[in-house]
Amino acid sequence: MYSYPLSSRILLAIDCIIFGFDGKDIKLLLIKRNFEPEMGKWSLMGGFLKEEEDLEAGASRILFDLTGLKDVYVEQLEVFGKVNRDPAERTVSVVFFALIQIEEHDAEAVRSHNASWISLDKRPQLIFDHEQMVMRAIEHLRYKAALHPIGFELLPEFFSIPQLQKLYEAIYNTPLDRRNFSRKLLSTGLLIDTGHKSSNSTTKKATLYKLDTVRYKEKFHAFWNFMPDSMKPV
Amino acid sequence: MYSYPLSSRILLAIDCIIFGFDGKDIKLLLIKRNFEPEMGKWSLMGGFLKEEEDLEAGASRILFDLTGLKDVYVEQLEVFGKVNRDPAERTVSVVFFALIQIEEHDAEAVRSHNASWISLDKRPQLIFDHEQMVMRAIEHLRYKAALHPIGFELLPEFFSIPQLQKLYEAIYNTPLDRRNFSRKLLSTGLLIDTGHKSSNSTTKKATLYKLDTVRYKEKFHAFWNFMPDSMKPV
DNA sequence: ATTTATAGTGTATAATTGACACAATTAAAT
DNA sequence: ATTTAATTGTGTCAATTATACACTATAAAT
């Protein structure tokens, strides 16, 4: 069996951008490091890839460790590999992008990691190139949410259209027209009326919908307009 | 200075998907390996990341090595990191996606690497997980070309609208309506009429355009329809 | 009962898309 | 020289979709 004797091995890290939505703001799950290096500073949650571990498994491990959640929405975002990005040692980091339902997280796990949910516009300075990673992730969130129905990953199972609108307004940091938004969303055919109404309203109660998980996959490409529907990539 | 004494180092490879367009078909630049491991089999062009090299620099080095070209369109595609993807040794590969103008490549460099341009539908079996990488790249090409004006990277500096159409028809493997295609393309405002006509036609000669490189960046988000223009990510 | 805040629906106009037809250009064939 | 075949360039109409905007309904507090 062949081997690669002359090639150098590099430390491979995994960092996770974890987004949540509290009904008002998009939040990031960040940790105040109580370990070296850079103890006391803020960073993304991360870790090293283990020798016998697939990349996605590593990301899931780290996400589970911090949030207590399995099966969250995760995708690879980008690899950061600048030679001196980590002053301690050459480290290449694979950044994962995760969307979670904020109420579902295990508060105890979060506390034990010294982590907090922080609004995007209040995020502290981060170590290394983590700020770049966050900016890349925000860009990706905006990009992807405009093309695919991923916003639902940030909402509870049952949600109202006004809630959904607040989410999109938070993502794009802009007001949207209620009537057009509602029409467009309903026209996707992705929402199922649960028959229930939101309970905590002091005024008119909103209809609660859930995501049509069957059509979700079929309609994952809802949108764009350059090519005929039939040839949109799956 | 801190270090990470207990963490394991991993071989970090770079593999390049290189697309070209010959006026008719989308082609891949593949190599028939005259080196170990997997000598004699087909694969993507790749190499190992060097200790003092940024990731993007590594990709550029490999691309230059094979094609003699600098400043080609390259972007990170995805990291492939399954534990046993390379039977010889645990190797994590960062896959880069490159679009080049096929006539510009250095034929001598390509020959010396035992490489060939191969149509997508005639591609041979590839080693390791390279076929998965190629499929992912085709998907990405279709995705991105529907949203951003990247097709131009595959065409010569001066090109006609019929040429452009043949490119898109090759990408999506489908016929497109000439009139609607032309209208849509011209309406982007990205094409500048050079005043010249294509020379090699046996029938009516087509107008040659070039890309408006100033507007190209402004209009890189041409399309999608979920959010108002003003909030499309940059 | 009135007020306040929010939810839900409708409509008229403009813009865009998709389907389709015809005229113009070039070189080769007659 | 004229015809033919192939390809390029442009126009139009109908259907769809987007945008801007106004009214009605519901719930709770006064």
Coordinates of C-alpha atoms (C1' of nucleotides) in Angstrom, one line a residue:
Chain A
M1 CA 0.0 0.0 0.0
Y2 CA 1.2 3.4 -1.0
S3 CA 1.9 6.3 1.4
Y4 CA 2.8 9.9 1.0
P5 CA 6.1 10.1 2.9
L6 CA 7.2 13.6 2.1
S7 CA 4.1 15.5 2.6
S8 CA 3.5 17.5 5.7
R9 CA 0.6 17.0 8.0
I10 CA -1.5 19.9 9.2
L11 CA -3.9 20.5 12.1
L12 CA -7.4 20.4 10.9
A13 CA -9.9 22.4 12.9
I14 CA -13.7 22.7 12.7
D15 CA -15.5 25.9 13.6
C16 CA -19.2 26.3 13.8
I17 CA -21.3 29.3 13.1
I18 CA -24.5 28.7 14.9
F19 CA -27.5 31.0 14.1
G20 CA -30.7 31.3 16.1
F21 CA -33.7 33.6 16.0
D22 CA -35.4 34.8 19.1
G23 CA -38.4 36.3 17.4
K24 CA -36.7 39.6 17.0
D25 CA -33.0 39.3 16.2
I26 CA -30.7 36.9 14.6
K27 CA -28.4 35.6 17.2
L28 CA -25.0 33.8 17.2
L29 CA -23.9 31.3 19.7
L30 CA -20.5 32.4 20.8
I31 CA -18.2 31.2 23.6
K32 CA -16.1 33.1 26.0
R33 CA -13.1 30.9 26.1
N34 CA -12.2 29.4 29.5
F35 CA -9.3 27.5 28.0
E36 CA -6.1 28.2 26.1
P37 CA -5.2 29.6 23.7
E38 CA -6.7 33.0 23.8
M39 CA -8.4 32.3 27.1
G40 CA -10.9 35.0 28.1
K41 CA -11.6 36.1 24.6
W42 CA -14.7 35.4 22.5
S43 CA -14.7 32.9 19.7
L44 CA -16.8 30.5 17.7
M45 CA -17.3 27.0 19.0
G46 CA -14.8 24.7 17.5
G47 CA -12.5 21.7 17.9
F48 CA -10.1 19.5 16.1
L49 CA -11.0 16.8 13.6
K50 CA -10.4 13.4 15.1
E51 CA -8.3 10.9 13.3
E52 CA -11.1 8.5 12.8
E53 CA -13.9 11.0 12.2
D54 CA -15.6 12.2 9.1
L55 CA -15.8 16.0 8.7
E56 CA -19.6 16.2 9.0
A57 CA -19.4 13.9 12.1
G58 CA -16.9 16.2 13.6
A59 CA -19.2 19.2 13.1
S60 CA -22.2 17.3 14.5
R61 CA -20.1 16.3 17.5
I62 CA -19.2 19.9 18.2
L63 CA -22.7 21.1 17.7
F64 CA -24.1 18.4 19.9
D65 CA -21.6 19.1 22.6
L66 CA -22.6 22.7 22.8
T67 CA -26.3 22.6 22.2
G68 CA -27.4 19.1 23.0
L69 CA -29.1 18.9 19.6
K70 CA -28.8 16.3 16.9
D71 CA -30.0 16.5 13.4
V72 CA -29.7 20.3 13.1
Y73 CA -29.3 22.0 9.8
V74 CA -25.6 22.0 9.0
E75 CA -23.6 22.7 5.9
Q76 CA -20.1 23.3 5.0
L77 CA -19.4 27.0 4.6
E78 CA -15.8 27.5 3.7
V79 CA -12.3 26.5 4.6
F80 CA -10.1 29.1 6.1
G81 CA -6.4 28.3 5.6
K82 CA -4.2 31.4 5.7
V83 CA -0.8 30.4 6.9
N84 CA -0.8 32.5 10.0
R85 CA -4.5 32.6 10.8
D86 CA -3.7 30.8 14.1
P87 CA -0.5 32.3 15.6
A88 CA 0.1 29.2 17.7
E89 CA 0.5 26.8 14.9
R90 CA -0.6 26.3 11.3
T91 CA -4.2 25.3 11.5
V92 CA -6.7 24.9 8.7
S93 CA -10.3 25.4 9.7
V94 CA -13.3 24.0 8.1
V95 CA -16.2 26.3 8.9
F96 CA -19.7 24.9 9.3
F97 CA -22.9 26.8 9.1
A98 CA -25.7 25.7 11.4
L99 CA -29.3 26.9 11.9
I100 CA -31.0 25.9 15.0
Q101 CA -34.3 26.5 16.8
I102 CA -33.2 28.6 19.6
E103 CA -35.7 27.3 22.2
E104 CA -34.6 23.8 21.7
H105 CA -31.0 24.2 22.8
D106 CA -29.8 22.6 26.1
A107 CA -29.2 25.7 28.3
E108 CA -27.1 23.7 30.7
A109 CA -24.7 22.6 27.9
V110 CA -24.5 26.1 26.7
R111 CA -23.7 27.4 30.2
S112 CA -21.1 24.8 30.9
H113 CA -19.2 25.9 27.7
N114 CA -19.4 29.5 28.8
A115 CA -21.4 30.3 25.7
S116 CA -24.1 32.9 25.0
W117 CA -26.5 33.8 22.4
I118 CA -25.5 37.2 21.0
S119 CA -27.3 39.5 18.6
L120 CA -25.4 40.0 15.4
D121 CA -25.1 43.8 15.9
K122 CA -23.8 43.3 19.4
R123 CA -21.2 40.7 18.7
P124 CA -17.8 41.2 20.4
Q125 CA -14.4 41.1 18.8
L126 CA -13.5 37.5 18.0
I127 CA -10.2 35.7 17.9
F128 CA -8.2 34.8 14.8
D129 CA -10.2 35.1 11.6
H130 CA -13.5 34.3 13.3
E131 CA -15.0 37.7 12.4
Q132 CA -14.3 37.0 8.8
M133 CA -16.0 33.6 9.2
V134 CA -19.1 35.3 10.7
M135 CA -19.3 37.8 8.0
R136 CA -19.1 35.1 5.4
A137 CA -21.8 33.2 7.2
I138 CA -24.1 36.2 7.3
E139 CA -23.6 36.7 3.6
H140 CA -24.4 33.0 3.1
L141 CA -27.5 33.2 5.2
R142 CA -28.8 36.1 3.2
Y143 CA -27.9 34.4 0.0
K144 CA -29.4 31.1 0.8
A145 CA -32.5 32.3 2.5
A146 CA -33.3 34.3 -0.7
L147 CA -33.1 31.1 -2.8
H148 CA -34.2 28.3 -0.6
P149 CA -36.7 27.7 2.2
I150 CA -34.1 27.4 5.0
G151 CA -35.6 30.1 7.2
F152 CA -37.8 27.5 8.7
E153 CA -34.8 25.9 10.4
L154 CA -34.7 28.9 12.7
L155 CA -38.3 28.8 13.7
P156 CA -40.3 26.5 16.0
E157 CA -42.3 23.7 14.4
F158 CA -45.5 25.8 14.4
F159 CA -45.1 29.4 13.3
S160 CA -47.1 32.2 12.0
I161 CA -46.6 34.3 8.8
P162 CA -45.9 37.4 10.8
Q163 CA -43.2 35.5 12.7
L164 CA -41.7 34.4 9.4
Q165 CA -41.8 37.9 8.2
K166 CA -40.0 39.2 11.2
L167 CA -37.3 36.5 10.6
Y168 CA -36.8 37.7 7.0
E169 CA -36.8 41.3 8.1
A170 CA -34.1 40.4 10.6
I171 CA -32.0 38.5 8.0
Y172 CA -32.2 41.3 5.5
N173 CA -32.4 44.1 8.0
T174 CA -35.2 45.8 6.1
P175 CA -38.9 46.2 6.3
L176 CA -41.0 44.1 4.0
D177 CA -44.6 44.6 2.8
R178 CA -46.9 42.3 4.8
R179 CA -49.3 41.7 2.1
N180 CA -46.9 40.8 -0.6
F181 CA -44.8 38.8 1.7
S182 CA -47.8 36.7 2.8
R183 CA -48.9 36.2 -0.7
K184 CA -45.5 35.0 -1.9
L185 CA -45.0 32.7 1.0
L186 CA -48.4 31.1 0.7
S187 CA -47.9 30.7 -3.0
T188 CA -44.9 28.5 -2.5
G189 CA -47.3 25.8 -1.3
L190 CA -44.8 24.9 1.5
L191 CA -47.0 26.0 4.4
I192 CA -49.7 23.8 6.0
D193 CA -52.3 25.5 8.0
T194 CA -52.4 23.7 11.4
G195 CA -55.8 25.1 12.3
H196 CA -54.3 26.5 15.5
K197 CA -53.8 30.1 16.4
S198 CA -50.9 31.8 18.1
S199 CA -51.6 31.9 21.9
N200 CA -49.5 34.7 23.2
S201 CA -50.9 37.6 21.3
T202 CA -52.5 40.5 23.0
T203 CA -54.3 41.4 19.8
K204 CA -55.6 39.3 16.8
K205 CA -54.1 35.8 17.0
A206 CA -52.2 34.7 14.0
T207 CA -52.7 31.4 12.1
L208 CA -50.1 28.8 12.9
Y209 CA -48.5 27.0 10.0
K210 CA -46.1 24.2 9.8
L211 CA -43.7 23.3 7.0
D212 CA -44.8 20.8 4.4
T213 CA -41.7 18.6 4.7
V214 CA -42.7 16.6 1.6
R215 CA -42.9 19.5 -0.7
Y216 CA -39.9 21.1 1.0
K217 CA -37.5 18.9 -0.8
E218 CA -39.3 19.1 -4.1
K219 CA -39.5 22.9 -3.9
F220 CA -36.1 23.5 -2.4
H221 CA -35.4 25.5 -5.5
A222 CA -38.2 27.9 -5.4
F223 CA -37.0 30.7 -7.3
W224 CA -34.7 31.9 -9.7
N225 CA -35.5 33.1 -13.1
F226 CA -32.6 32.6 -15.5
M227 CA -33.3 29.0 -16.5
P228 CA -36.5 27.2 -17.0
D229 CA -37.8 25.3 -14.0
S230 CA -36.9 22.0 -15.4
M231 CA -33.2 22.5 -15.3
K232 CA -32.7 24.0 -11.9
P233 CA -30.1 21.9 -10.1
V234 CA -31.4 19.6 -7.5
Chain B
M1 CA 3.3 30.7 22.7
Y2 CA 0.6 28.1 23.0
S3 CA 0.6 24.9 20.9
Y4 CA -1.8 22.0 20.5
P5 CA 0.3 19.0 21.6
L6 CA -2.3 16.3 21.6
S7 CA -4.1 16.9 18.3
S8 CA -3.4 14.8 15.3
R9 CA -2.1 16.2 12.0
I10 CA -3.8 15.2 8.8
L11 CA -2.6 15.3 5.1
L12 CA -4.4 18.2 3.4
A13 CA -4.8 17.8 -0.4
I14 CA -6.1 20.2 -3.0
D15 CA -8.0 18.9 -6.0
C16 CA -9.1 21.1 -8.9
I17 CA -12.1 20.8 -11.1
I18 CA -11.2 22.6 -14.3
F19 CA -14.0 23.4 -16.7
G20 CA -13.6 24.5 -20.3
F21 CA -15.9 25.1 -23.2
D22 CA -14.9 24.2 -26.8
G23 CA -17.9 26.0 -28.4
K24 CA -19.9 22.8 -28.3
D25 CA -19.4 20.8 -25.1
I26 CA -18.4 21.5 -21.5
K27 CA -15.0 19.8 -20.9
L28 CA -13.1 18.7 -17.9
L29 CA -9.3 18.8 -17.7
L30 CA -8.4 15.3 -16.3
I31 CA -5.1 13.6 -15.9
K32 CA -4.2 10.0 -16.6
R33 CA -1.8 9.4 -13.7
N34 CA 1.7 8.5 -14.5
F35 CA 2.6 8.4 -10.9
E36 CA 1.6 6.6 -7.7
P37 CA -0.7 5.9 -6.2
E38 CA -3.4 4.7 -8.6
M39 CA -0.9 5.0 -11.5
G40 CA -2.6 4.6 -14.9
K41 CA -6.0 5.6 -13.7
W42 CA -7.8 8.9 -14.3
S43 CA -8.1 11.6 -11.7
L44 CA -8.5 15.3 -11.1
M45 CA -5.4 17.4 -11.0
G46 CA -4.3 17.8 -7.4
G47 CA -1.5 18.1 -4.9
F48 CA -0.7 18.6 -1.3
L49 CA -0.9 21.9 0.5
K50 CA 2.5 23.1 1.4
E51 CA 3.5 24.0 4.9
E52 CA 4.0 27.7 4.1
E53 CA 1.3 28.1 1.5
D54 CA -2.2 29.6 1.7
L55 CA -5.0 27.4 0.4
E56 CA -5.9 29.6 -2.5
A57 CA -2.2 29.9 -3.4
G58 CA -2.0 26.1 -3.4
A59 CA -4.9 26.0 -5.8
S60 CA -3.4 28.6 -8.0
R61 CA 0.0 26.8 -8.0
I62 CA -1.7 23.6 -9.1
L63 CA -3.8 25.3 -11.8
F64 CA -0.7 27.2 -13.1
D65 CA 1.3 24.0 -13.1
L66 CA -1.2 22.3 -15.3
T67 CA -2.5 25.0 -17.6
G68 CA 0.2 27.7 -17.5
L69 CA -2.6 30.2 -16.6
K70 CA -2.7 32.7 -13.8
D71 CA -5.7 34.7 -12.6
V72 CA -8.2 32.2 -13.7
Y73 CA -11.6 32.1 -12.1
V74 CA -11.3 29.8 -9.0
E75 CA -13.4 29.3 -6.0
Q76 CA -13.5 26.8 -3.2
L77 CA -16.1 24.2 -3.8
E78 CA -16.2 21.8 -0.9
V79 CA -14.0 19.8 1.4
F80 CA -14.1 16.0 1.1
G81 CA -13.0 14.4 4.3
K82 CA -14.4 10.9 4.6
V83 CA -12.1 8.8 6.8
N84 CA -11.3 6.2 4.1
R85 CA -11.7 8.3 0.9
D86 CA -8.0 7.7 0.2
P87 CA -7.1 4.1 1.0
A88 CA -3.4 4.9 1.4
E89 CA -3.7 7.4 4.2
R90 CA -6.2 9.7 5.8
T91 CA -6.3 12.7 3.5
V92 CA -8.7 15.6 3.5
S93 CA -9.1 17.3 0.2
V94 CA -10.2 20.8 -0.5
V95 CA -11.8 20.9 -3.9
F96 CA -11.5 24.0 -6.0
F97 CA -13.7 24.9 -8.9
A98 CA -12.0 26.6 -11.9
L99 CA -13.4 28.0 -15.1
I100 CA -10.9 28.7 -17.9
Q101 CA -10.9 29.9 -21.5
I102 CA -10.0 26.7 -23.2
E103 CA -7.9 28.2 -26.0
E104 CA -5.7 30.0 -23.5
H105 CA -4.2 26.9 -21.9
D106 CA -0.6 25.9 -22.4
A107 CA -0.9 22.7 -24.4
E108 CA 2.7 21.7 -23.6
A109 CA 2.0 21.9 -19.8
V110 CA -1.1 19.8 -20.3
R111 CA 0.7 17.2 -22.3
S112 CA 3.5 16.9 -19.9
H113 CA 1.1 16.1 -17.1
N114 CA -0.6 13.5 -19.3
A115 CA -3.8 15.5 -19.1
S116 CA -6.7 15.8 -21.6
W117 CA -9.8 17.8 -22.1
I118 CA -12.7 15.4 -21.8
S119 CA -16.4 16.0 -22.5
L120 CA -18.6 15.7 -19.4
D121 CA -20.6 12.8 -20.9
K122 CA -17.4 10.9 -21.9
R123 CA -15.6 11.2 -18.7
P124 CA -13.9 8.0 -17.5
Q125 CA -14.1 6.4 -14.1
L126 CA -12.1 8.4 -11.6
I127 CA -10.1 7.4 -8.6
F128 CA -11.2 7.8 -5.0
D129 CA -14.2 10.2 -4.6
H130 CA -13.3 12.3 -7.6
E131 CA -16.5 11.4 -9.4
Q132 CA -18.5 12.8 -6.5
M133 CA -16.4 15.9 -6.7
V134 CA -17.1 16.3 -10.4
M135 CA -20.9 15.8 -9.8
R136 CA -20.8 18.4 -7.1
A137 CA -19.0 20.8 -9.5
I138 CA -21.5 20.3 -12.3
E139 CA -24.3 21.0 -9.9
H140 CA -22.4 24.1 -8.7
L141 CA -21.8 25.3 -12.3
R142 CA -25.5 25.0 -13.1
Y143 CA -26.4 26.7 -9.9
K144 CA -24.0 29.5 -10.1
A145 CA -24.4 30.2 -13.8
A146 CA -28.2 30.6 -13.2
L147 CA -27.5 33.3 -10.7
H148 CA -24.3 35.0 -11.6
P149 CA -22.6 36.0 -14.8
I150 CA -19.8 33.5 -14.6
G151 CA -20.4 31.9 -18.0
F152 CA -18.1 34.5 -19.6
E153 CA -15.2 32.9 -17.8
L154 CA -15.5 30.0 -20.2
L155 CA -15.6 32.1 -23.4
P156 CA -12.9 34.1 -25.2
E157 CA -12.7 37.9 -24.6
F158 CA -14.9 38.6 -27.7
F159 CA -18.0 36.4 -28.1
S160 CA -21.3 36.4 -29.8
I161 CA -24.7 35.9 -28.3
P162 CA -25.2 32.6 -30.2
Q163 CA -21.9 31.4 -28.7
L164 CA -23.1 32.3 -25.3
Q165 CA -26.4 30.5 -25.9
K166 CA -24.5 27.4 -26.9
L167 CA -22.6 27.6 -23.7
Y168 CA -25.8 27.8 -21.6
E169 CA -27.4 25.1 -23.6
A170 CA -24.4 22.9 -22.8
I171 CA -24.4 23.8 -19.2
Y172 CA -28.1 22.9 -18.8
N173 CA -28.2 20.3 -21.5
T174 CA -31.3 21.8 -23.0
P175 CA -32.4 24.0 -25.9
L176 CA -33.2 27.6 -25.2
D177 CA -35.3 30.0 -27.2
R178 CA -32.9 32.2 -29.2
R179 CA -35.0 35.4 -29.0
N180 CA -35.8 35.3 -25.4
F181 CA -32.2 34.4 -24.5
S182 CA -30.9 37.3 -26.5
R183 CA -33.4 39.7 -25.0
K184 CA -32.6 38.6 -21.4
L185 CA -28.8 38.7 -21.9
L186 CA -28.9 42.2 -23.5
S187 CA -31.1 43.5 -20.8
T188 CA -28.5 42.7 -18.2
G189 CA -26.5 45.6 -19.5
L190 CA -23.4 43.5 -19.2
L191 CA -22.6 43.2 -22.9
I192 CA -20.7 45.8 -24.8
D193 CA -21.0 45.7 -28.6
T194 CA -17.4 45.7 -30.0
G195 CA -18.6 46.7 -33.4
H196 CA -16.9 43.6 -34.9
K197 CA -18.5 40.5 -36.4
S198 CA -17.5 36.9 -36.0
S199 CA -15.2 35.9 -38.8
N200 CA -15.5 32.2 -39.2
S201 CA -19.2 31.9 -40.1
T202 CA -20.4 30.4 -43.3
T203 CA -23.7 32.2 -42.9
K204 CA -24.7 35.5 -41.3
K205 CA -21.9 36.8 -39.1
A206 CA -22.8 37.4 -35.5
T207 CA -22.0 40.5 -33.6
L208 CA -19.1 40.2 -31.2
Y209 CA -19.6 41.5 -27.6
K210 CA -17.3 41.8 -24.7
L211 CA -18.1 41.7 -21.0
D212 CA -18.6 45.1 -19.3
T213 CA -16.2 44.4 -16.5
V214 CA -17.2 47.5 -14.6
R215 CA -20.9 46.6 -14.4
Y216 CA -19.9 42.9 -14.0
K217 CA -19.2 43.4 -10.4
E218 CA -22.1 45.7 -9.7
K219 CA -24.5 43.3 -11.4
F220 CA -23.0 40.1 -10.1
H221 CA -26.3 39.5 -8.5
A222 CA -28.5 39.7 -11.4
F223 CA -31.4 37.8 -10.5
W224 CA -33.3 36.3 -7.8
N225 CA -36.7 37.4 -6.9
F226 CA -37.4 36.8 -3.3
M227 CA -35.9 40.0 -1.8
P228 CA -35.9 43.5 -3.2
D229 CA -32.8 44.4 -5.2
S230 CA -31.4 46.6 -2.5
M231 CA -30.8 43.8 -0.1
K232 CA -29.2 41.2 -2.3
P233 CA -25.9 40.1 -0.7
V234 CA -22.8 41.6 -2.3
Chain C
dA1 C1' -68.6 50.6 23.6
dT2 C1' -64.2 52.5 22.2
dT3 C1' -59.5 52.3 21.4
dT4 C1' -55.2 50.2 20.0
dA5 C1' -52.5 46.9 17.9
dT6 C1' -51.9 43.3 14.9
dA7 C1' -53.7 39.8 11.3
dG8 C1' -55.7 38.7 7.0
dT9 C1' -57.3 39.6 2.2
dG10 C1' -58.1 42.3 -2.3
dT11 C1' -57.1 45.1 -6.4
dA12 C1' -55.1 48.0 -10.1
dT13 C1' -50.9 49.0 -12.6
dA14 C1' -46.4 48.0 -14.2
dA15 C1' -42.9 44.8 -15.4
dT16 C1' -41.3 40.4 -16.9
dT17 C1' -41.6 36.1 -19.2
dG18 C1' -42.7 32.7 -22.7
dA19 C1' -44.3 31.5 -27.2
dC20 C1' -44.0 32.5 -31.6
dA21 C1' -43.0 34.9 -36.8
dC22 C1' -40.6 37.4 -39.9
dA23 C1' -36.8 39.9 -42.1
dA24 C1' -31.6 40.1 -42.9
dT25 C1' -27.1 38.3 -44.0
dT26 C1' -23.6 35.1 -45.9
dA27 C1' -21.6 31.6 -48.7
dA28 C1' -22.2 27.8 -51.4
dA29 C1' -24.8 25.6 -55.2
dT30 C1' -27.1 26.2 -59.4
Chain D
dA1 C1' -26.6 36.3 -61.3
dT2 C1' -30.0 33.9 -58.8
dT3 C1' -31.4 30.5 -55.7
dT4 C1' -30.8 27.9 -51.6
dA5 C1' -29.6 26.8 -46.9
dA6 C1' -28.2 28.1 -42.6
dT7 C1' -27.9 31.3 -39.2
dT8 C1' -28.5 36.0 -37.0
dG9 C1' -31.3 39.9 -35.3
dT10 C1' -35.6 41.9 -33.9
dG11 C1' -40.8 42.4 -32.8
dT12 C1' -45.3 41.3 -30.8
dC13 C1' -48.9 39.5 -28.1
dA14 C1' -50.8 37.0 -24.1
dA15 C1' -50.0 35.2 -19.7
dT16 C1' -47.8 35.6 -15.5
dT17 C1' -45.7 37.9 -11.7
dA18 C1' -44.4 41.9 -8.9
dT19 C1' -45.3 46.2 -6.6
dA20 C1' -47.9 49.6 -4.3
dC21 C1' -51.5 50.5 -1.7
dA22 C1' -56.4 50.2 1.3
dC23 C1' -59.7 48.1 3.7
dT24 C1' -61.8 44.6 7.0
dA25 C1' -61.3 41.4 11.1
dT26 C1' -59.9 40.1 15.7
dA27 C1' -58.4 40.4 20.6
dA28 C1' -57.6 42.7 24.7
dA29 C1' -57.3 46.7 27.5
dT30 C1' -59.7 51.0 28.7

